CSV table of N, CA and C in Angstrom, one decimal:
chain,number,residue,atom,x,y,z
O,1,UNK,N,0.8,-1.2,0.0
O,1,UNK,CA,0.0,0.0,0.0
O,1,UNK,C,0.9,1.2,0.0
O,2,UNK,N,0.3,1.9,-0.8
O,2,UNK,CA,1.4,3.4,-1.0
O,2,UNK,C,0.7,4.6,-0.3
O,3,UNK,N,1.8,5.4,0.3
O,3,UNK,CA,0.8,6.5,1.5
O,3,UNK,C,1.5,7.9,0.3
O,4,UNK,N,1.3,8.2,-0.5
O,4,UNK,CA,1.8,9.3,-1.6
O,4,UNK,C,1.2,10.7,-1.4
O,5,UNK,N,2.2,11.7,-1.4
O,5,UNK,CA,1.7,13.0,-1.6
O,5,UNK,C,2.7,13.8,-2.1
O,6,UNK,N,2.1,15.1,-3.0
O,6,UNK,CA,3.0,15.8,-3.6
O,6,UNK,C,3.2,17.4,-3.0
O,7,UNK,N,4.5,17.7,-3.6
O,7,UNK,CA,4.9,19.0,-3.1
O,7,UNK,C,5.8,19.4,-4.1
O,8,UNK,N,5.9,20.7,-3.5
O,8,UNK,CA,7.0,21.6,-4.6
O,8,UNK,C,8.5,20.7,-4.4
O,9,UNK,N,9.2,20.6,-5.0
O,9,UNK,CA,10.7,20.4,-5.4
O,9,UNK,C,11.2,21.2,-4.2
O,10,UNK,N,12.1,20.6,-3.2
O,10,UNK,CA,13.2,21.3,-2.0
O,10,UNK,C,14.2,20.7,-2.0
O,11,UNK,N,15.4,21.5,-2.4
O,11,UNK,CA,16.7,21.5,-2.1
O,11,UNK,C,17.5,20.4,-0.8
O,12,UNK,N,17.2,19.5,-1.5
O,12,UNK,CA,18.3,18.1,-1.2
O,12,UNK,C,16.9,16.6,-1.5
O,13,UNK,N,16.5,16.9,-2.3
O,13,UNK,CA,15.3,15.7,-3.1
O,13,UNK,C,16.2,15.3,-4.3
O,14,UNK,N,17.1,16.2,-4.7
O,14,UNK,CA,17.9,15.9,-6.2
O,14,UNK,C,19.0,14.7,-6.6
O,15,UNK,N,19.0,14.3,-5.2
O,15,UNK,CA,19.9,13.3,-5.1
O,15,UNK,C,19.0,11.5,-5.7
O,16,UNK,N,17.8,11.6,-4.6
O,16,UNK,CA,16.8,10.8,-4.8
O,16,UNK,C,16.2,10.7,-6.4
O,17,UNK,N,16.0,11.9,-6.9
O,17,UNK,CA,15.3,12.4,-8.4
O,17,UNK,C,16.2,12.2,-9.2
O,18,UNK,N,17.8,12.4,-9.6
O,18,UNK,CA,18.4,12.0,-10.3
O,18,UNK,C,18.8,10.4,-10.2
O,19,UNK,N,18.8,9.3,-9.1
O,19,UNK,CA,18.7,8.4,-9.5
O,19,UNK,C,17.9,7.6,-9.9
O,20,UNK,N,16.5,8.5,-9.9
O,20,UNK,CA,15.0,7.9,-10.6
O,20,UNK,C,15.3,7.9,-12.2
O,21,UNK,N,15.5,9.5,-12.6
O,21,UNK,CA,16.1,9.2,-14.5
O,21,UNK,C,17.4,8.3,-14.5
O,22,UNK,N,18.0,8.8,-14.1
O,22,UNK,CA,19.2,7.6,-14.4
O,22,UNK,C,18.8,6.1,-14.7
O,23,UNK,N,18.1,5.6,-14.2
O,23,UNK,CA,17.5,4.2,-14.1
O,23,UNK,C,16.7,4.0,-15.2
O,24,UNK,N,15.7,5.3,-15.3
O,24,UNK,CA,14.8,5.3,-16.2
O,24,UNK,C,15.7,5.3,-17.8
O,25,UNK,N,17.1,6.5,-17.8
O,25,UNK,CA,17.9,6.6,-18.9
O,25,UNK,C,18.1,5.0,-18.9
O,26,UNK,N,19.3,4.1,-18.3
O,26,UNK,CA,19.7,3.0,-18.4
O,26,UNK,C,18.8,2.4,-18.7
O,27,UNK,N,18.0,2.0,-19.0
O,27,UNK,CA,16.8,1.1,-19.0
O,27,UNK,C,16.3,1.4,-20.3
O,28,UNK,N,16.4,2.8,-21.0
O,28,UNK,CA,16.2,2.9,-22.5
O,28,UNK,C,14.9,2.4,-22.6
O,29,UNK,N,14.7,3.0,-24.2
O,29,UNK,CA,13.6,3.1,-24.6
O,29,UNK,C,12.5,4.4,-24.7
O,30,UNK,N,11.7,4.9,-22.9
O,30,UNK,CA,10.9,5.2,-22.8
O,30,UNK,C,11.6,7.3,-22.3
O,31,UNK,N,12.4,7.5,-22.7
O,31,UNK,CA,12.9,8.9,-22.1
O,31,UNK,C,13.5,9.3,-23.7
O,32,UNK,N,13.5,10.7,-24.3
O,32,UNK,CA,14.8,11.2,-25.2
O,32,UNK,C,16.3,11.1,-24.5
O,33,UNK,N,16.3,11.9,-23.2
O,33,UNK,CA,17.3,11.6,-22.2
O,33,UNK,C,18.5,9.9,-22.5
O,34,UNK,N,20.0,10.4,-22.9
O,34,UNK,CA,20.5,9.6,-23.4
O,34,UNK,C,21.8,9.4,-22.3
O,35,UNK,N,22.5,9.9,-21.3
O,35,UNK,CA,23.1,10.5,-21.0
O,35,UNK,C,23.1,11.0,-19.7
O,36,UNK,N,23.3,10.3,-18.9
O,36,UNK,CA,22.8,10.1,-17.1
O,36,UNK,C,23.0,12.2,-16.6
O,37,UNK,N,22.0,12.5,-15.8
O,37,UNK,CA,22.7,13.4,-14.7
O,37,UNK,C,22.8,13.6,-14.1
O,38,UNK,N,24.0,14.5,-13.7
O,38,UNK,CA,24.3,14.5,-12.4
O,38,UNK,C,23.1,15.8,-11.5
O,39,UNK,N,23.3,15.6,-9.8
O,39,UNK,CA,22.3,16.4,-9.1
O,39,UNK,C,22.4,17.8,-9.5
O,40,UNK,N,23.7,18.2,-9.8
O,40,UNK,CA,23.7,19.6,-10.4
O,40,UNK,C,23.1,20.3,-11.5
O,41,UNK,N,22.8,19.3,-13.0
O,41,UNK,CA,22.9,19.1,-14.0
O,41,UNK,C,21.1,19.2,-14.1
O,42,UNK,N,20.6,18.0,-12.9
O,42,UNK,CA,18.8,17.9,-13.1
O,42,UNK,C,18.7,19.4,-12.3
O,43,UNK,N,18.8,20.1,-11.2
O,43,UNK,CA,18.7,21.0,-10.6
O,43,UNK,C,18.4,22.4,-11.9
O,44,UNK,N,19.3,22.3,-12.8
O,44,UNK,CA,19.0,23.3,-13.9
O,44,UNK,C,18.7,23.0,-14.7
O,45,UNK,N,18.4,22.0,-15.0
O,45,UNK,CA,17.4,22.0,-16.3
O,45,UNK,C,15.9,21.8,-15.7
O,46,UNK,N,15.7,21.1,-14.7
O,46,UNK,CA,14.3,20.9,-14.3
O,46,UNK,C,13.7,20.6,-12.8
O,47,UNK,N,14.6,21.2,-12.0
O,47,UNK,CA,14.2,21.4,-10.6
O,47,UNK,C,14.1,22.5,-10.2
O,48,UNK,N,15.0,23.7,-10.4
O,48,UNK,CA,15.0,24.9,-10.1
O,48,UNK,C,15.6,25.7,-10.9
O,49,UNK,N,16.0,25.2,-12.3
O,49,UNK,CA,16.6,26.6,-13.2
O,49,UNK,C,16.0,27.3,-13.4
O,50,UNK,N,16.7,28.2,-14.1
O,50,UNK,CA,15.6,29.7,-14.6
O,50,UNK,C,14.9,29.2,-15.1
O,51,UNK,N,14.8,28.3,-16.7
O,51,UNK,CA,13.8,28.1,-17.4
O,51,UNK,C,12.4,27.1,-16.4
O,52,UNK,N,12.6,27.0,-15.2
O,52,UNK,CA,11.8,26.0,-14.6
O,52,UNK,C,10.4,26.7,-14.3
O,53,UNK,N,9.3,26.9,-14.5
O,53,UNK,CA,8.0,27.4,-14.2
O,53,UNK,C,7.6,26.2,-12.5
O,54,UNK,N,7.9,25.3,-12.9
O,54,UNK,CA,7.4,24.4,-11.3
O,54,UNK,C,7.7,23.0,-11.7
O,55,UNK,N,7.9,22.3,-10.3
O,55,UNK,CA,8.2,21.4,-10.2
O,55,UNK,C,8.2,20.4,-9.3
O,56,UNK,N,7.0,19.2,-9.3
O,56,UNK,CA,6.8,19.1,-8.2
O,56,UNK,C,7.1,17.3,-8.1
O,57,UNK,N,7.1,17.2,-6.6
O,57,UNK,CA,8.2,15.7,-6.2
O,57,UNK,C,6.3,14.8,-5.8
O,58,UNK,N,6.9,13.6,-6.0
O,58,UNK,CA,5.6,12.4,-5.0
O,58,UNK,C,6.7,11.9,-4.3
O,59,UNK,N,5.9,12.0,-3.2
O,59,UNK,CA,6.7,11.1,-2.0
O,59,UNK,C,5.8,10.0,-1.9
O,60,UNK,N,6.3,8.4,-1.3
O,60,UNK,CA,5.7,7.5,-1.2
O,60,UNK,C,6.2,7.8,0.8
O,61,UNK,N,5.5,7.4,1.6
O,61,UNK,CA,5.8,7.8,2.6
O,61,UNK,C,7.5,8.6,3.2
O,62,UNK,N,7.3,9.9,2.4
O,62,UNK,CA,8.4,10.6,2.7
O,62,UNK,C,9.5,10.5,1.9
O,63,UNK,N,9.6,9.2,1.1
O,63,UNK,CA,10.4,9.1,-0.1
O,63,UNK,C,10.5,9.8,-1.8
O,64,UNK,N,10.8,10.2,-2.1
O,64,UNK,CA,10.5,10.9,-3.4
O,64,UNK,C,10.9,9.7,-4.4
O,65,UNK,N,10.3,9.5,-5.2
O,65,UNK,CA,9.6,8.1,-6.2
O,65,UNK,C,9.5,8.7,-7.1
O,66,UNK,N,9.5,10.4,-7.8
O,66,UNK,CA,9.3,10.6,-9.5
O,66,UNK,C,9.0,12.3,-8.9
O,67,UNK,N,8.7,12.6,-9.7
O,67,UNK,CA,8.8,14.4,-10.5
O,67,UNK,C,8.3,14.9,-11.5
O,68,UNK,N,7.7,15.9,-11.0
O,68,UNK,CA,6.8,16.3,-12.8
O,68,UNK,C,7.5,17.9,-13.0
O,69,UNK,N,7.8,18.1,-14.3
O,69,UNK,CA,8.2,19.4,-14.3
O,69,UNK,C,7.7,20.2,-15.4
O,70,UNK,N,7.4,21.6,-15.1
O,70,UNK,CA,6.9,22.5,-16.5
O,70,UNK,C,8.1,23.5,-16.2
O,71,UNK,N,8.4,23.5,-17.8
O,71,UNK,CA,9.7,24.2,-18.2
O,71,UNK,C,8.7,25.5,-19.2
O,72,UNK,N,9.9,26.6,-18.9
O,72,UNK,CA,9.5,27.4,-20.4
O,72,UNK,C,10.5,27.3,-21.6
O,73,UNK,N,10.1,27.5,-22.2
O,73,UNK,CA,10.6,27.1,-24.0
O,73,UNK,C,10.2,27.6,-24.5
O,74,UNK,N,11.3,28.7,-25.3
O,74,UNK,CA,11.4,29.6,-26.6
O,74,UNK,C,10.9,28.6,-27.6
O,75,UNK,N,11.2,27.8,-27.8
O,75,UNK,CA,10.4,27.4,-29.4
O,75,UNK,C,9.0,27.1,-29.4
O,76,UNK,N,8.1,26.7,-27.9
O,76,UNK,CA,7.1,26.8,-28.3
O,76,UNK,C,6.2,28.2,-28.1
O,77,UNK,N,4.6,28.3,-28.5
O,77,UNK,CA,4.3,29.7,-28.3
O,77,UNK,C,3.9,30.3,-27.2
O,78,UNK,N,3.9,31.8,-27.1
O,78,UNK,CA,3.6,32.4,-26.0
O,78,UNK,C,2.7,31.8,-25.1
O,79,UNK,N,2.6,31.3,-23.5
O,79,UNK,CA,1.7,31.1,-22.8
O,79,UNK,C,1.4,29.6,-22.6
O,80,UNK,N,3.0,29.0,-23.4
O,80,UNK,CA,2.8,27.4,-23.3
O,80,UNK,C,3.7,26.7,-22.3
O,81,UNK,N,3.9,25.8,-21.7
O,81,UNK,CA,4.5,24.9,-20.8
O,81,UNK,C,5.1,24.1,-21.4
O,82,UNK,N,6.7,23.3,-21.2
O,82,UNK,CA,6.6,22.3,-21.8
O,82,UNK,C,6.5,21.3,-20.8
O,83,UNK,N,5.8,19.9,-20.5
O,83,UNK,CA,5.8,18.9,-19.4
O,83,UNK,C,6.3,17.6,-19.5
O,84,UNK,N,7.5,17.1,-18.2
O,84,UNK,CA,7.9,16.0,-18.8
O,84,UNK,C,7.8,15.6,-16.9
O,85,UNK,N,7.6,14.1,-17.0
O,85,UNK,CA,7.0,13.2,-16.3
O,85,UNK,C,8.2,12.6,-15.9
O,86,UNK,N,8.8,11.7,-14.6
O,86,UNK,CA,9.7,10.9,-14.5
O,86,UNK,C,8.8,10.2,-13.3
O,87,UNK,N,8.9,8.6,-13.1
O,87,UNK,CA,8.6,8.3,-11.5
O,87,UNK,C,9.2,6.6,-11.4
O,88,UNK,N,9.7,6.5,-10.5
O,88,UNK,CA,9.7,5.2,-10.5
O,88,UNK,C,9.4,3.7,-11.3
O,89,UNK,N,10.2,2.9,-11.3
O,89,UNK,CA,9.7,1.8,-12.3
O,89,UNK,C,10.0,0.5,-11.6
O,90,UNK,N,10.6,0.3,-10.6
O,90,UNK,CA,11.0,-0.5,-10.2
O,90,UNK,C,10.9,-0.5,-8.4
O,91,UNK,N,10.3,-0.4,-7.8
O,91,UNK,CA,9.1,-1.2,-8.4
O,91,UNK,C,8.0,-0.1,-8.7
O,92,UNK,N,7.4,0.1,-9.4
O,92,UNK,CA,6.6,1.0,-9.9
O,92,UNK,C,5.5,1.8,-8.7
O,93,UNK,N,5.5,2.8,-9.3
O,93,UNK,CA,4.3,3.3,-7.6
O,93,UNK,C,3.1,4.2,-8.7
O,94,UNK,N,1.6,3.1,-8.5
O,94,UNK,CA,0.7,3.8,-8.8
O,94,UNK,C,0.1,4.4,-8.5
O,95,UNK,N,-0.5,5.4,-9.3
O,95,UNK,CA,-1.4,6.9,-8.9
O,95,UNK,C,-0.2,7.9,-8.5
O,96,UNK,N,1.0,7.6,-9.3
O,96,UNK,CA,1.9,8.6,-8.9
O,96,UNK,C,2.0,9.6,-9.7
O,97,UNK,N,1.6,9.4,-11.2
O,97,UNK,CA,1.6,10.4,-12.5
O,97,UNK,C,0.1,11.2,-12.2
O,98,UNK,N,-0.8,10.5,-11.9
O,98,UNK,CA,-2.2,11.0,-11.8
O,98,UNK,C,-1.7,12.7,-10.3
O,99,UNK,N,-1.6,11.9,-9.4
O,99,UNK,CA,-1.2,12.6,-8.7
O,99,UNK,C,-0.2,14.2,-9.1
O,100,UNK,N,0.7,13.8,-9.4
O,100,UNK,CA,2.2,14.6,-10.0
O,100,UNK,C,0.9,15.6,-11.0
O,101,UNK,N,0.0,14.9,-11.7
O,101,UNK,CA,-0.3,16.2,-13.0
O,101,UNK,C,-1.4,16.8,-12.4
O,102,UNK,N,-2.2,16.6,-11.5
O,102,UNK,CA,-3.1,17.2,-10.6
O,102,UNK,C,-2.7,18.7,-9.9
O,103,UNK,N,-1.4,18.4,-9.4
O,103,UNK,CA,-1.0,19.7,-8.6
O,103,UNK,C,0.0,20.5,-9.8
O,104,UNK,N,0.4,19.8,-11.0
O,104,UNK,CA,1.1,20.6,-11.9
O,104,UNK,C,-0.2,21.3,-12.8
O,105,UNK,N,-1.2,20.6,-13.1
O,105,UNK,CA,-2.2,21.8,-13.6
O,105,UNK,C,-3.2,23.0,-12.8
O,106,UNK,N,-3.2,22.4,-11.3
O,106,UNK,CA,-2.7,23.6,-10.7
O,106,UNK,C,-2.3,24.9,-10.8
O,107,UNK,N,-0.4,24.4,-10.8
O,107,UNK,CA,0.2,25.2,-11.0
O,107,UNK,C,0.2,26.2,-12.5
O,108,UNK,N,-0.4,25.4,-13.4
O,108,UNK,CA,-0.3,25.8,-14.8
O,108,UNK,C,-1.4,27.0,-15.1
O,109,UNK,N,-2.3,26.3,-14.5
O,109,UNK,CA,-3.4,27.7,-14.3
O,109,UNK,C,-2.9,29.2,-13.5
O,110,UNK,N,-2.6,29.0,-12.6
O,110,UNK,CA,-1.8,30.4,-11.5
O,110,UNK,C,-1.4,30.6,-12.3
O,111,UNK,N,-0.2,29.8,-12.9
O,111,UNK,CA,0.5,30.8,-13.6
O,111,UNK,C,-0.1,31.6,-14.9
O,112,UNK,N,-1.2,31.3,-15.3
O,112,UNK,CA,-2.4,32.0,-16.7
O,112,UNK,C,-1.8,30.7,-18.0
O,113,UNK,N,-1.1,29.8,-18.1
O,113,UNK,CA,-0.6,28.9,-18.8
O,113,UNK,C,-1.8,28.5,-20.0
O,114,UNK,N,-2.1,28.7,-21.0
O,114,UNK,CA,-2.8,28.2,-22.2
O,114,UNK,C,-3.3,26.6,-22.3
O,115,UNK,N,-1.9,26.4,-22.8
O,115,UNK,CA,-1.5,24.9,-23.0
O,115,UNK,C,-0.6,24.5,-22.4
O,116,UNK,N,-0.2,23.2,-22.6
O,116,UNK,CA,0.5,22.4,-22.2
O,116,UNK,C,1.5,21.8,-23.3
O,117,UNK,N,2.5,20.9,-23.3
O,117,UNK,CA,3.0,20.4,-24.5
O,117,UNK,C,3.8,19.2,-23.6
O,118,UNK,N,3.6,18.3,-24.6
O,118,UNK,CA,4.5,17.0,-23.9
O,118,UNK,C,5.0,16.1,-25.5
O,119,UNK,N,6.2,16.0,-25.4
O,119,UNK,CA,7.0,15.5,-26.7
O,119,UNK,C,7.4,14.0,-26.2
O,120,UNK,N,6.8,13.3,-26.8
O,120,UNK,CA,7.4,11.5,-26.3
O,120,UNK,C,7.8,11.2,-27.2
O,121,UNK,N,8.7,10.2,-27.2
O,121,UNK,CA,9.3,9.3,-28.2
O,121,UNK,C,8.0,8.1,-28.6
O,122,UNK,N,7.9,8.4,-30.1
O,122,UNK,CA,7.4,7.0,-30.4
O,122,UNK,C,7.2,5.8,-30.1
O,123,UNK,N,8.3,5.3,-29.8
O,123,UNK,CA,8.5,3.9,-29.1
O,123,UNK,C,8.0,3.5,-27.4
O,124,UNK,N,8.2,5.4,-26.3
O,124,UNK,CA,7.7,4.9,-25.2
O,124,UNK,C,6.1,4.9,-25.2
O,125,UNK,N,5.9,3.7,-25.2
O,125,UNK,CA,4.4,3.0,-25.0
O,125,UNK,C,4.1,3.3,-23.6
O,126,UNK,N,4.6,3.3,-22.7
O,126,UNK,CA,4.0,4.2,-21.2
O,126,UNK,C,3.9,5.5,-21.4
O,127,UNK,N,4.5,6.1,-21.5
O,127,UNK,CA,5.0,7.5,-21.8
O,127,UNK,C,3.5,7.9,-22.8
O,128,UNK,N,3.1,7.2,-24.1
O,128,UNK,CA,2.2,7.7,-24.8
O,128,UNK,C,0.9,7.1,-24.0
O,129,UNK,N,1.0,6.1,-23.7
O,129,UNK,CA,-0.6,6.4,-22.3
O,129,UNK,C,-0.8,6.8,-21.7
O,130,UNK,N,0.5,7.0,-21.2
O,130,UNK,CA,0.3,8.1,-19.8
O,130,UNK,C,-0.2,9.4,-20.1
O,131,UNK,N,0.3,10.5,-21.1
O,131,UNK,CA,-0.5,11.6,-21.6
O,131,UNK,C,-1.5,11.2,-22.5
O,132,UNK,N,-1.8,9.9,-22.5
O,132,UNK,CA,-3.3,9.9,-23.4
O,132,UNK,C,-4.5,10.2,-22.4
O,133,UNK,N,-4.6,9.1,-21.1
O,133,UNK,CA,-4.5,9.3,-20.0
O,133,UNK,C,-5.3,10.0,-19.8
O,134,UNK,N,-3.9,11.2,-19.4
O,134,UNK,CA,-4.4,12.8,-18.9
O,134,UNK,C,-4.8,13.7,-19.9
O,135,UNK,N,-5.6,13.1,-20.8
O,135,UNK,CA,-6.0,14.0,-21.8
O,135,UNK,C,-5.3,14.8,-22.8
O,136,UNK,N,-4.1,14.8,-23.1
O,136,UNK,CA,-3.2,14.7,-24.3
O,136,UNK,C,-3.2,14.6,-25.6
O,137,UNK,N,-3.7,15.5,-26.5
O,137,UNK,CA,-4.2,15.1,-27.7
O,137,UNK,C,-2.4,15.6,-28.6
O,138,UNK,N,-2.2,14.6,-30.0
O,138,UNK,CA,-1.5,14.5,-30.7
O,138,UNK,C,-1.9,16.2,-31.7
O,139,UNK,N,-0.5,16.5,-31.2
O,139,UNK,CA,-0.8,17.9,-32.7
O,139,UNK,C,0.4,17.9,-33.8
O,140,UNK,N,1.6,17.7,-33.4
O,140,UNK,CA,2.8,17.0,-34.4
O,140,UNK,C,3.3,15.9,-34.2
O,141,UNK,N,4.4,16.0,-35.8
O,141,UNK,CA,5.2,14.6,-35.3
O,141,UNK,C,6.3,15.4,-36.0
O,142,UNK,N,7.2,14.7,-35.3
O,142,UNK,CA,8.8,15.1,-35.2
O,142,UNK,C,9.4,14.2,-36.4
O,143,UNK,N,9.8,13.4,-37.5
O,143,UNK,CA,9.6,12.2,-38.1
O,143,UNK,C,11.3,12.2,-37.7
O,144,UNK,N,11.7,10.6,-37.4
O,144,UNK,CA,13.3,10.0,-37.7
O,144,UNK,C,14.0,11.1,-37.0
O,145,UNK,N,13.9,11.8,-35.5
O,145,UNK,CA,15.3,12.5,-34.5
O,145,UNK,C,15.6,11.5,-34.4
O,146,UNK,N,17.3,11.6,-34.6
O,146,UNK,CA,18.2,10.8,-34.4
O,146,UNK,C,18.4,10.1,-33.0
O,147,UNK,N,18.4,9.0,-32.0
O,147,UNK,CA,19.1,8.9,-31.2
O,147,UNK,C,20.8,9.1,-31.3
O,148,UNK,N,21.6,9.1,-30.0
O,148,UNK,CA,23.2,9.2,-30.1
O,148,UNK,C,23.5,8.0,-30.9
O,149,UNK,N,23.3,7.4,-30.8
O,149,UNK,CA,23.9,5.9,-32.0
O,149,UNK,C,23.7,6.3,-33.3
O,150,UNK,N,22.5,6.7,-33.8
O,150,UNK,CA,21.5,7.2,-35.7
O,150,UNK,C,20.4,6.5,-35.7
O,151,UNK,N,20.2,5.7,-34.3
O,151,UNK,CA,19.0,5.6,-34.6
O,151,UNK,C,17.8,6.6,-34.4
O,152,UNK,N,17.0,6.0,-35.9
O,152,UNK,CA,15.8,7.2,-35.9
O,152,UNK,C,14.8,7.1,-35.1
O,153,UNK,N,14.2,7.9,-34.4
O,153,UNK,CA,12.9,7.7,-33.6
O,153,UNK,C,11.8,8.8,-33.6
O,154,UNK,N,10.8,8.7,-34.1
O,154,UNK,CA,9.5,9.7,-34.0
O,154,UNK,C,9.3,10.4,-32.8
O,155,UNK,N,9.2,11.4,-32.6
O,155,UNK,CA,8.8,12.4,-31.0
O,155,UNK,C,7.4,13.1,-31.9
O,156,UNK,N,6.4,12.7,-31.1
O,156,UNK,CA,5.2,12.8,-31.1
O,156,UNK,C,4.9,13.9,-30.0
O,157,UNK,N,4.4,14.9,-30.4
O,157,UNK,CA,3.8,16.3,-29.4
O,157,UNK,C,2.4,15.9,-29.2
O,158,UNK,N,2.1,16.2,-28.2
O,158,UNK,CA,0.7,16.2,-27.6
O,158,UNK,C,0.7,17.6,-26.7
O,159,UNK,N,-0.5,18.0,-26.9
O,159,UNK,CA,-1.0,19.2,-26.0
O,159,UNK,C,-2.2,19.1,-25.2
O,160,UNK,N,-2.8,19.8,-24.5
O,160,UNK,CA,-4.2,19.9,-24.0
O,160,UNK,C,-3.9,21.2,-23.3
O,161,UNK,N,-5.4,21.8,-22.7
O,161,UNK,CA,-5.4,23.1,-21.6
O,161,UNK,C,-5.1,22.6,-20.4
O,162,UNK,N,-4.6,23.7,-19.6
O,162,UNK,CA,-4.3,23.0,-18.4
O,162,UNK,C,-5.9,22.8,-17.3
């Protein structure tokens, strides 16, 4: 039985949250993320950089298990979020994504947020239920981005309002 609740991102969770991607990276397939990082490394791109709009942790009794973050991004348009999901897999902890997107749309409203945007890879089959899910509708496709090796893989955008 899982006792789960979420909160903002605090300064020393980064440790726990970068070995969540890491795992998720090694494990391939279901992330673009090629390329482990370090706590310094997640801390600015999607715990507390500048570009970070919010970012929030699930704790499974006190433990942090996964992270949801809305970044801002110049390439998409005015008033959009971009959202990327991470949580545990091993052993997996349910109602953790449900949770994590509950207090990030939330957050997406305060902030006057439009849309949303979430870019998965083709191939992760969790990853595209999971934003089907949460209501996630398909509006591009990225055709054949390269992975680091050449292999090609589709990144599929999905949006919805927050």
């Amino acid at each position: 039985m899982t006792d789960l609740r979420v909160r903002p991102f605090q300064p020393g969770d980064e440790g726990a949250l970068t070995a969540i991607l890491n795992a998720i990276i090694a494990a391939g397939g279901t992330t673009a993320y090629e390329t482990p990082f370090t706590p310094e490394r997640l801390r600015a791109t999607h715990l507390d950089g500048a570009s970070v709009l919010c970012c929030h942790v699930v704790l499974d009794r006190d433990h942090p298990v996964g992270f949801q973050v809305l970044n801002a991004n110049p390439a998409l348009p005015e008033g959009w979020g971009d959202i990327a999901s991470f949580t545990r897999r091993d052993p997996p902890v349910r109602g953790a994504g449900t949770a994590l997107f509950a207090a990030t749309r939330a957050r997406a409203r305060a902030l006057g947020l439009s849309t949303l945007n979430a870019t998965i890879r083709a191939d992760n089959r969790p990853g595209l239920a999971y934003y089907a899910k949460m209501g996630f509708v398909d509006y591009a496709l990225r055709r054949a981005v390269p992975l680091a090796d050449g292999t090609p893989v589709d990144r599929i955008l999905r949006k919805r309002a927050p």
